[in-house]
PDB file of C-alpha atoms in Angstrom:
ATOM      1  CA  MET N 239      23.060 -25.782  10.980  1.00  0.00           C
ATOM      2  CA  ASN N 240      21.701 -23.273  13.537  1.00  0.00           C
ATOM      3  CA  THR N 241      22.750 -20.431  11.214  1.00  0.00           C
ATOM      4  CA  SER N 242      20.405 -22.006   8.506  1.00  0.00           C
ATOM      5  CA  ALA N 243      17.656 -22.526  11.156  1.00  0.00           C
ATOM      6  CA  ILE N 244      17.991 -18.898  12.161  1.00  0.00           C
ATOM      7  CA  VAL N 245      17.657 -17.683   8.522  1.00  0.00           C
ATOM      8  CA  LEU N 246      14.607 -19.826   8.014  1.00  0.00           C
ATOM      9  CA  LEU N 247      13.129 -18.639  11.360  1.00  0.00           C
ATOM     10  CA  LEU N 248      13.691 -15.014  10.493  1.00  0.00           C
ATOM     11  CA  ILE N 249      11.915 -15.533   7.092  1.00  0.00           C
ATOM     12  CA  SER N 250       8.960 -17.540   8.558  1.00  0.00           C
ATOM     13  CA  GLY N 251       8.622 -15.203  11.495  1.00  0.00           C
ATOM     14  CA  THR N 252       8.515 -12.154   9.218  1.00  0.00           C
ATOM     15  CA  LEU N 253       5.956 -13.732   6.978  1.00  0.00           C
ATOM     16  CA  HIS N 254       3.960 -14.762  10.046  1.00  0.00           C
ATOM     17  CA  ASN N 255       3.923 -11.225  11.358  1.00  0.00           C
ATOM     18  CA  LEU N 256       3.360  -9.459   8.049  1.00  0.00           C
ATOM     19  CA  PRO N 257       0.079 -10.917   6.716  1.00  0.00           C
ATOM     20  CA  ASP N 258      -0.037  -8.640   3.730  1.00  0.00           C
ATOM     21  CA  LEU N 259       3.389  -9.777   2.588  1.00  0.00           C
ATOM     22  CA  ARG N 260       2.583 -13.376   3.223  1.00  0.00           C
ATOM     23  CA  SER N 261      -0.676 -13.282   1.275  1.00  0.00           C
ATOM     24  CA  SER N 262       1.052 -11.466  -1.662  1.00  0.00           C
ATOM     25  CA  LEU N 263       3.728 -14.246  -1.834  1.00  0.00           C
ATOM     26  CA  PHE N 264       1.673 -17.307  -0.852  1.00  0.00           C
ATOM     27  CA  GLY N 265      -1.935 -16.311  -0.945  1.00  0.00           C
ATOM     28  CA  GLY N 266      -2.405 -16.814   2.745  1.00  0.00           C
ATOM     29  CA  TYR N 267      -1.292 -20.138   4.292  1.00  0.00           C
ATOM     30  CA  ASP N 268      -0.760 -18.579   7.766  1.00  0.00           C
ATOM     31  CA  ALA N 269      -1.142 -22.068   9.395  1.00  0.00           C
ATOM     32  CA  TRP N 270       1.490 -23.559   7.107  1.00  0.00           C
ATOM     33  CA  VAL N 271       3.951 -20.668   7.843  1.00  0.00           C
ATOM     34  CA  ALA N 272       3.273 -20.903  11.624  1.00  0.00           C
ATOM     35  CA  ASP N 273       3.818 -24.619  11.606  1.00  0.00           C
ATOM     36  CA  PHE N 274       7.012 -24.289   9.640  1.00  0.00           C
ATOM     37  CA  HIS N 275       8.225 -21.617  12.109  1.00  0.00           C
ATOM     38  CA  ILE N 276       7.361 -23.939  15.106  1.00  0.00           C
ATOM     39  CA  TRP N 277       9.253 -26.954  13.596  1.00  0.00           C
ATOM     40  CA  THR N 278      12.251 -24.790  12.604  1.00  0.00           C
ATOM     41  CA  GLY N 279      12.367 -23.592  16.127  1.00  0.00           C
ATOM     42  CA  VAL N 280      12.274 -27.184  17.352  1.00  0.00           C
ATOM     43  CA  LEU N 281      15.248 -27.852  15.126  1.00  0.00           C
ATOM     44  CA  PHE N 282      16.914 -24.602  16.494  1.00  0.00           C
ATOM     45  CA  ILE N 283      16.486 -25.849  20.022  1.00  0.00           C
ATOM     46  CA  SER N 284      17.355 -29.565  19.565  1.00  0.00           C
ATOM     47  CA  PHE N 285      20.456 -29.195  17.324  1.00  0.00           C
ATOM     48  CA  PRO N 286      22.696 -27.774  19.992  1.00  0.00           C
ATOM     49  CA  ALA N 287      21.547 -30.399  22.548  1.00  0.00           C
ATOM     50  CA  LEU N 288      22.451 -33.146  19.986  1.00  0.00           C
ATOM     51  CA  ILE N 289      25.820 -31.575  19.326  1.00  0.00           C
ATOM     52  CA  LEU N 290      26.585 -31.316  23.058  1.00  0.00           C
ATOM     53  CA  ALA N 291      25.636 -35.007  23.449  1.00  0.00           C
ATOM     54  CA  ARG N 292      27.714 -36.045  20.459  1.00  0.00           C
ATOM     55  CA  THR N 293      30.896 -34.164  21.527  1.00  0.00           C
ATOM     56  CA  LYS N 294      30.719 -35.667  25.070  1.00  0.00           C
ATOM     57  CA  GLY N 295      31.579 -32.343  26.733  1.00  0.00           C
ATOM     58  CA  ALA N 296      34.316 -31.141  24.305  1.00  0.00           C
ATOM     59  CA  LEU N 297      32.151 -28.333  23.129  1.00  0.00           C
ATOM     60  CA  LEU N 298      31.365 -27.023  26.601  1.00  0.00           C
ATOM     61  CA  ARG N 299      35.050 -27.224  27.552  1.00  0.00           C
ATOM     62  CA  ASN N 300      35.730 -25.162  24.303  1.00  0.00           C
ATOM     63  CA  LEU N 301      33.003 -22.597  25.352  1.00  0.00           C
ATOM     64  CA  ARG N 302      34.339 -22.374  28.809  1.00  0.00           C
ATOM     65  CA  VAL N 303      37.853 -21.607  27.603  1.00  0.00           C
ATOM     66  CA  ARG N 304      36.532 -18.955  25.164  1.00  0.00           C
ATOM     67  CA  ILE N 305      34.356 -17.220  27.750  1.00  0.00           C
ATOM     68  CA  PHE N 306      36.007 -17.541  31.000  1.00  0.00           C
ATOM     69  CA  LYS N 307      39.658 -18.440  30.573  1.00  0.00           C
ATOM     70  CA  ASP N 308      40.419 -15.849  27.932  1.00  0.00           C
ATOM     71  CA  PRO N 309      41.945 -12.804  29.669  1.00  0.00           C
ATOM     72  CA  ALA N 310      41.062 -10.251  27.004  1.00  0.00           C
ATOM     73  CA  TRP N 311      37.599  -8.864  26.892  1.00  0.00           C
ATOM     74  CA  HIS N 312      37.219  -8.481  23.143  1.00  0.00           C
ATOM     75  CA  TRP N 313      34.373  -8.319  20.646  1.00  0.00           C
ATOM     76  CA  ARG N 314      34.430 -12.055  19.900  1.00  0.00           C
ATOM     77  CA  ARG N 315      33.915 -12.870  23.557  1.00  0.00           C
ATOM     78  CA  VAL N 316      31.011 -10.233  23.876  1.00  0.00           C
ATOM     79  CA  HIS N 317      29.438 -11.665  20.656  1.00  0.00           C
ATOM     80  CA  LEU N 318      29.622 -15.220  21.847  1.00  0.00           C
ATOM     81  CA  ILE N 319      28.101 -14.350  25.275  1.00  0.00           C
ATOM     82  CA  LEU N 320      25.298 -12.205  23.733  1.00  0.00           C
ATOM     83  CA  THR N 321      24.535 -14.997  21.207  1.00  0.00           C
ATOM     84  CA  LEU N 322      24.248 -17.756  23.848  1.00  0.00           C
ATOM     85  CA  CYS N 323      22.003 -15.470  25.980  1.00  0.00           C
ATOM     86  CA  ALA N 324      19.882 -14.579  22.933  1.00  0.00           C
ATOM     87  CA  CYS N 325      19.523 -18.202  21.873  1.00  0.00           C
ATOM     88  CA  SER N 326      18.400 -19.290  25.295  1.00  0.00           C
ATOM     89  CA  THR N 327      16.067 -16.324  25.666  1.00  0.00           C
ATOM     90  CA  GLN N 328      14.604 -16.838  22.143  1.00  0.00           C
ATOM     91  CA  ALA N 329      14.086 -20.579  22.842  1.00  0.00           C
ATOM     92  CA  THR N 330      12.376 -19.977  26.224  1.00  0.00           C
ATOM     93  CA  ALA N 331      10.082 -17.170  24.895  1.00  0.00           C
ATOM     94  CA  GLY N 332       9.173 -19.227  21.807  1.00  0.00           C
ATOM     95  CA  ILE N 333       8.271 -22.251  23.886  1.00  0.00           C
ATOM     96  CA  MET N 334       6.210 -20.104  26.250  1.00  0.00           C
ATOM     97  CA  LEU N 335       4.451 -18.448  23.285  1.00  0.00           C
ATOM     98  CA  LEU N 336       3.711 -21.910  21.798  1.00  0.00           C
ATOM     99  CA  LEU N 337       2.378 -23.115  25.102  1.00  0.00           C
ATOM    100  CA  ASP N 338       0.158 -20.106  25.245  1.00  0.00           C
ATOM    101  CA  ILE N 339      -2.019 -21.908  22.584  1.00  0.00           C
ATOM    102  CA  TYR N 340      -2.800 -24.649  25.111  1.00  0.00           C
ATOM    103  CA  VAL N 341      -2.643 -22.767  28.419  1.00  0.00           C
ATOM    104  CA  PRO N 342      -3.633 -19.083  27.981  1.00  0.00           C
ATOM    105  CA  LEU N 343      -1.077 -16.748  29.525  1.00  0.00           C
ATOM    106  CA  ASN N 344      -1.722 -13.368  31.175  1.00  0.00           C
ATOM    107  CA  ILE N 345      -1.982 -10.861  28.311  1.00  0.00           C
ATOM    108  CA  THR N 346       0.747  -8.650  29.823  1.00  0.00           C
ATOM    109  CA  LEU N 347       3.103 -11.726  29.992  1.00  0.00           C
ATOM    110  CA  ALA N 348       2.210 -12.754  26.503  1.00  0.00           C
ATOM    111  CA  ASP N 349       2.990  -9.225  25.159  1.00  0.00           C
ATOM    112  CA  ALA N 350       6.290  -9.155  27.046  1.00  0.00           C
ATOM    113  CA  LEU N 351       7.276 -12.510  25.628  1.00  0.00           C
ATOM    114  CA  PHE N 352       6.392 -11.477  22.157  1.00  0.00           C
ATOM    115  CA  MET N 353       8.512  -8.349  22.593  1.00  0.00           C
ATOM    116  CA  VAL N 354      11.453 -10.449  23.881  1.00  0.00           C
ATOM    117  CA  HIS N 355      11.059 -12.827  21.079  1.00  0.00           C
ATOM    118  CA  ARG N 356      10.898  -9.992  18.450  1.00  0.00           C
ATOM    119  CA  THR N 357      13.903  -8.204  19.997  1.00  0.00           C
ATOM    120  CA  GLY N 358      15.788 -11.487  19.810  1.00  0.00           C
ATOM    121  CA  ALA N 359      14.919 -11.808  16.188  1.00  0.00           C
ATOM    122  CA  TRP N 360      16.240  -8.270  15.510  1.00  0.00           C
ATOM    123  CA  TYR N 361      19.413  -9.280  17.373  1.00  0.00           C
ATOM    124  CA  PHE N 362      19.935 -12.398  15.285  1.00  0.00           C
ATOM    125  CA  GLY N 363      19.118 -10.622  12.016  1.00  0.00           C
ATOM    126  CA  LEU N 364      21.575  -7.742  12.747  1.00  0.00           C
ATOM    127  CA  SER N 365      24.329 -10.005  14.152  1.00  0.00           C
ATOM    128  CA  LEU N 366      24.142 -12.684  11.494  1.00  0.00           C
ATOM    129  CA  PRO N 367      26.777 -10.909   9.212  1.00  0.00           C
ATOM    130  CA  LEU N 368      29.169 -10.637  12.176  1.00  0.00           C
ATOM    131  CA  HIS N 369      28.651 -14.319  13.122  1.00  0.00           C
ATOM    132  CA  LEU N 370      29.262 -15.430   9.528  1.00  0.00           C
ATOM    133  CA  TRP N 371      32.426 -13.241   9.447  1.00  0.00           C
ATOM    134  CA  MET N 372      33.619 -14.781  12.660  1.00  0.00           C
ATOM    135  CA  ALA N 373      32.971 -18.373  11.534  1.00  0.00           C
ATOM    136  CA  ARG N 374      34.325 -17.819   8.042  1.00  0.00           C
ATOM    137  CA  ARG N 375      37.403 -20.072   8.385  1.00  0.00           C
ATOM    138  CA  ALA N 376      35.233 -22.943   9.895  1.00  0.00           C
ATOM    139  CA  ILE N 377      32.621 -22.423   7.092  1.00  0.00           C
ATOM    140  CA  THR N 378      35.308 -22.561   4.418  1.00  0.00           C
ATOM    141  CA  ARG N 379      36.936 -25.624   5.900  1.00  0.00           C
ATOM    142  CA  THR N 380      33.582 -27.511   6.047  1.00  0.00           C
ATOM    143  CA  LEU N 381      32.589 -26.504   2.536  1.00  0.00           C
ATOM    144  CA  ARG N 382      36.017 -27.710   1.227  1.00  0.00           C
ATOM    145  CA  SER N 383      35.654 -30.996   2.998  1.00  0.00           C
ATOM    146  CA  TRP N 384      32.248 -31.547   1.390  1.00  0.00           C
ATOM    147  CA  VAL N 385      33.758 -30.842  -2.165  1.00  0.00           C
ATOM    148  CA  THR N 386      36.828 -33.041  -1.765  1.00  0.00           C
TER     149      THR N 386
END
């Protein structure tokens, strides 16, 4: 679910930041694209919280084992840590940029938040193939359960 949200956030964020591309595809509609980006971001933030509540701590125990108990420092562990950090940083920067509409931030802080948000988007865009490769077995298992 979050992978789908990331893809939609990358597309809507790109359209929001490239007005010429957006106007050639949609004829404008920046407010619609911005609202879509905001609500997809809400989904991106709320879905992990819902999953954590639903699993009653099993997911946190699984993450703790994968991150702290595994003696080997390998690429899966690095990717997991970087992705968790990027998710929390993206969510925080996105919320603060959204709140900037209502409570104006210092321009230097707003620029820094925008740079953090854009850097996180690049990280997600570049690491998405790696993430899908790592989750290929779970994706296949889920898709097969839907078909049968």
